CSV table of C-alpha atoms in Angstrom, one decimal:
chain,number,residue,atom,x,y,z
R,1,MET,CA,-29.9,32.7,-25.8
R,2,LYS,CA,-33.3,32.8,-23.3
R,3,LYS,CA,-32.7,29.7,-21.5
R,4,SER,CA,-29.1,30.7,-22.3
R,5,LEU,CA,-29.9,34.2,-19.8
R,6,ARG,CA,-32.9,32.1,-17.4
R,7,SER,CA,-30.5,29.8,-15.7
R,8,PHE,CA,-27.6,32.1,-15.9
R,9,THR,CA,-30.0,34.2,-13.6
R,10,LEU,CA,-31.1,31.5,-11.6
R,11,ILE,CA,-27.8,30.5,-11.1
R,12,PHE,CA,-26.8,33.9,-9.7
R,13,LEU,CA,-29.5,33.9,-7.7
R,14,THR,CA,-29.2,31.3,-5.9
R,15,PHE,CA,-25.6,32.5,-5.1
R,16,ILE,CA,-26.9,34.9,-3.6
R,17,PHE,CA,-28.7,33.4,-0.7
R,18,PHE,CA,-27.0,30.8,-0.3
R,19,GLY,CA,-24.8,33.6,0.2
R,20,ALA,CA,-27.0,35.6,2.1
R,21,ALA,CA,-27.8,33.0,4.6
R,22,ILE,CA,-24.8,32.1,5.8
R,23,ALA,CA,-22.5,35.8,5.2
R,24,LYS,CA,-22.0,37.7,8.0
R,25,PRO,CA,-19.7,39.8,6.9
R,26,VAL,CA,-18.6,41.0,10.4
R,27,GLN,CA,-19.8,39.7,13.7
R,28,ASN,CA,-21.6,41.8,16.0
R,29,LYS,CA,-21.2,44.9,13.8
R,30,LYS,CA,-24.3,46.5,12.2
R,31,PHE,CA,-23.4,49.5,10.1
R,32,GLU,CA,-20.2,50.5,8.4
R,33,PHE,CA,-18.8,54.1,7.7
R,34,SER,CA,-16.2,53.8,4.9
R,35,THR,CA,-14.3,56.3,2.7
R,36,SER,CA,-11.7,56.0,-0.8
R,37,ALA,CA,-10.2,57.8,-3.6
R,38,SER,CA,-9.1,57.8,-6.5
R,39,LEU,CA,-7.2,60.4,-8.2
R,40,TRP,CA,-8.4,61.7,-12.3
R,41,ASN,CA,-5.4,63.4,-14.2
R,42,VAL,CA,-5.5,63.7,-17.6
R,43,LYS,CA,-3.3,65.9,-20.5
R,44,TYR,CA,-4.9,67.0,-23.1
R,45,SER,CA,-3.3,67.2,-26.9
R,46,ASN,CA,-3.0,71.4,-26.5
R,47,GLN,CA,-0.7,70.3,-23.0
R,48,GLU,CA,-3.3,71.8,-20.8
R,49,THR,CA,-3.3,68.9,-17.3
R,50,GLU,CA,-6.5,68.1,-14.7
R,51,THR,CA,-6.5,66.8,-12.2
R,52,VAL,CA,-9.8,65.8,-9.7
R,53,ILE,CA,-9.7,64.0,-6.7
R,54,ASN,CA,-12.5,62.4,-6.0
R,55,LEU,CA,-14.0,60.7,-2.5
R,56,PRO,CA,-17.2,58.9,-1.6
R,57,LEU,CA,-18.1,59.1,1.8
R,58,ARG,CA,-20.8,55.9,2.9
R,59,LEU,CA,-22.8,55.2,6.1
R,60,GLY,CA,-23.7,52.0,5.5
R,61,TYR,CA,-26.4,49.9,7.9
R,62,PHE,CA,-26.7,45.7,6.9
R,63,LEU,CA,-30.3,44.8,7.0
R,64,PHE,CA,-29.3,41.5,7.1
R,65,LYS,CA,-26.3,39.0,7.2
R,66,GLY,CA,-24.6,40.5,4.3
R,67,LEU,CA,-27.4,43.2,2.7
R,68,GLU,CA,-26.0,46.4,3.3
R,69,ILE,CA,-27.7,49.3,2.1
R,70,GLU,CA,-25.1,52.6,1.2
R,71,PRO,CA,-26.0,55.9,1.1
R,72,GLU,CA,-23.1,58.0,0.0
R,73,VAL,CA,-21.8,61.6,-0.4
R,74,PHE,CA,-19.9,61.8,-3.8
R,75,LEU,CA,-17.1,64.6,-3.4
R,76,THR,CA,-15.9,66.0,-6.9
R,77,ILE,CA,-13.1,67.9,-6.7
R,78,PRO,CA,-11.2,69.9,-9.5
R,79,GLU,CA,-7.6,72.1,-9.1
R,80,ASP,CA,-9.7,74.8,-9.9
R,81,GLU,CA,-13.4,74.6,-9.2
R,82,GLY,CA,-15.4,74.8,-6.5
R,83,ILE,CA,-16.7,70.8,-5.0
R,84,GLY,CA,-19.3,69.1,-7.1
R,85,PHE,CA,-21.2,66.2,-5.7
R,86,LEU,CA,-23.3,63.4,-6.3
R,87,LEU,CA,-25.9,62.2,-4.1
R,88,LEU,CA,-27.1,58.5,-4.1
R,89,ALA,CA,-28.8,55.2,-3.0
R,90,ASN,CA,-26.4,52.0,-3.1
R,91,LEU,CA,-27.2,48.4,-2.7
R,92,SER,CA,-23.9,46.3,-1.4
R,93,TYR,CA,-24.3,42.9,-0.4
R,94,ASN,CA,-20.6,41.5,1.2
R,95,PHE,CA,-19.4,37.9,1.0
R,96,LYS,CA,-17.5,36.6,3.0
R,97,VAL,CA,-15.0,34.2,1.8
R,98,SER,CA,-12.0,33.5,5.0
R,99,LYS,CA,-12.2,35.6,8.3
R,100,LYS,CA,-10.4,38.5,6.3
R,101,LEU,CA,-11.5,38.6,2.9
R,102,ILE,CA,-14.8,39.9,2.1
R,103,PRO,CA,-15.4,40.9,-1.6
R,104,PHE,CA,-19.0,42.7,-2.6
R,105,ILE,CA,-20.7,43.9,-5.3
R,106,LEU,CA,-22.6,46.9,-5.4
R,107,GLY,CA,-25.5,49.3,-7.5
R,108,GLY,CA,-27.2,52.4,-7.0
R,109,GLY,CA,-27.9,56.1,-8.6
R,110,GLY,CA,-28.9,58.9,-7.8
R,111,PHE,CA,-28.1,62.7,-9.1
R,112,GLY,CA,-26.2,65.4,-8.2
R,113,ASN,CA,-24.3,68.9,-10.2
R,114,SER,CA,-20.1,67.1,-11.2
R,115,GLU,CA,-19.1,63.9,-12.6
R,116,GLN,CA,-16.4,61.9,-11.3
R,117,SER,CA,-13.6,63.3,-14.1
R,118,PHE,CA,-15.1,65.9,-15.3
R,119,SER,CA,-13.7,69.3,-13.5
R,120,VAL,CA,-16.5,71.6,-13.9
R,121,VAL,CA,-19.1,71.5,-10.8
R,122,PHE,CA,-21.6,73.2,-12.7
R,123,ASP,CA,-24.7,75.5,-10.2
R,124,TYR,CA,-26.8,73.9,-7.9
R,125,GLU,CA,-29.5,74.0,-10.4
R,126,THR,CA,-28.1,71.7,-12.9
R,127,ASN,CA,-29.1,68.2,-12.4
R,128,ILE,CA,-27.4,65.5,-13.7
R,129,LYS,CA,-28.1,61.2,-13.5
R,130,ALA,CA,-26.2,59.1,-12.1
R,131,PHE,CA,-25.8,55.0,-12.1
R,132,ASN,CA,-23.4,53.1,-11.0
R,133,PHE,CA,-22.6,49.1,-10.5
R,134,GLY,CA,-19.4,48.0,-8.9
R,135,VAL,CA,-17.2,45.8,-7.5
R,136,GLY,CA,-14.9,44.8,-4.7
R,137,ILE,CA,-13.2,43.7,-1.6
R,138,LYS,CA,-12.3,44.4,2.2
R,139,TYR,CA,-9.4,43.3,4.2
R,140,LEU,CA,-10.0,43.0,8.0
R,141,VAL,CA,-7.8,44.8,9.6
R,142,GLY,CA,-8.8,43.9,13.9
R,143,ASN,CA,-12.4,43.3,14.5
R,144,SER,CA,-13.7,47.2,13.1
R,145,ALA,CA,-11.1,47.6,10.3
R,146,ALA,CA,-10.9,46.6,6.8
R,147,ILE,CA,-8.7,47.9,4.1
R,148,ARG,CA,-11.7,48.4,0.4
R,149,LEU,CA,-10.3,48.4,-3.0
R,150,GLU,CA,-13.2,48.4,-5.4
R,151,TYR,CA,-14.3,50.0,-9.1
R,152,ARG,CA,-16.8,51.3,-10.8
R,153,PHE,CA,-19.2,51.9,-13.8
R,154,VAL,CA,-20.7,54.6,-14.0
R,155,LYS,CA,-24.0,56.1,-16.7
R,156,TYR,CA,-24.0,60.1,-16.0
R,157,SER,CA,-26.9,61.0,-18.0
R,158,GLY,CA,-27.8,65.2,-18.0
R,159,GLU,CA,-29.4,68.4,-19.2
R,160,TYR,CA,-26.0,68.1,-22.6
R,161,ASP,CA,-25.8,66.4,-24.6
R,162,TRP,CA,-21.6,65.3,-23.6
R,163,LEU,CA,-23.0,64.6,-20.4
R,164,ASN,CA,-24.3,61.7,-21.4
R,165,ARG,CA,-21.4,59.7,-21.0
R,166,THR,CA,-20.1,56.2,-19.5
R,167,GLU,CA,-16.3,56.2,-16.6
R,168,ASN,CA,-14.4,53.7,-15.4
R,169,ASN,CA,-12.5,54.2,-11.7
R,170,ALA,CA,-11.0,52.3,-8.9
R,171,PHE,CA,-11.0,53.4,-5.2
R,172,VAL,CA,-8.8,52.7,-2.6
R,173,GLY,CA,-9.9,53.3,0.7
R,174,LEU,CA,-11.1,52.5,4.8
R,175,SER,CA,-14.2,51.0,6.6
R,176,ILE,CA,-14.3,50.9,10.0
R,177,PHE,CA,-17.5,49.2,11.6
R,178,PHE,CA,-19.6,49.6,14.4
């Protein structure tokens, strides 16, 4: 098992470093502003429903080729509560596979006062920690914009046991490069 894990790690790192040598996500652009949205709705057995809108706002900076640091303010907007937030520090890598198509991977962590699919916004003293990993694709439209599709796996932890959980989310959004 250890040998297989080492082999996989070596192949993965070779792929990443080879990609770094040739990747230029958008020619002559160093920054990316992007936003996405997801809608979460659930109907409980007692017929109550909840609706939550998630809106991540990111400002990315390309450090080297396709490697991007991507701080994020993740807003959670439930039906009947105030606005919740997560502040996340993400690192992403963008692979240029064609003139228009840019797949990416990302990972990061942060803290805040709400979860993405939870309709309760806690006071500012409640601290929820989050770690997220994701994959996605950007499709370039013109020279400085892209449509963004993304999947995220998020692990939460907090001061209450019921806050310790994982979530899977899909997002649709836009990116602007400058």
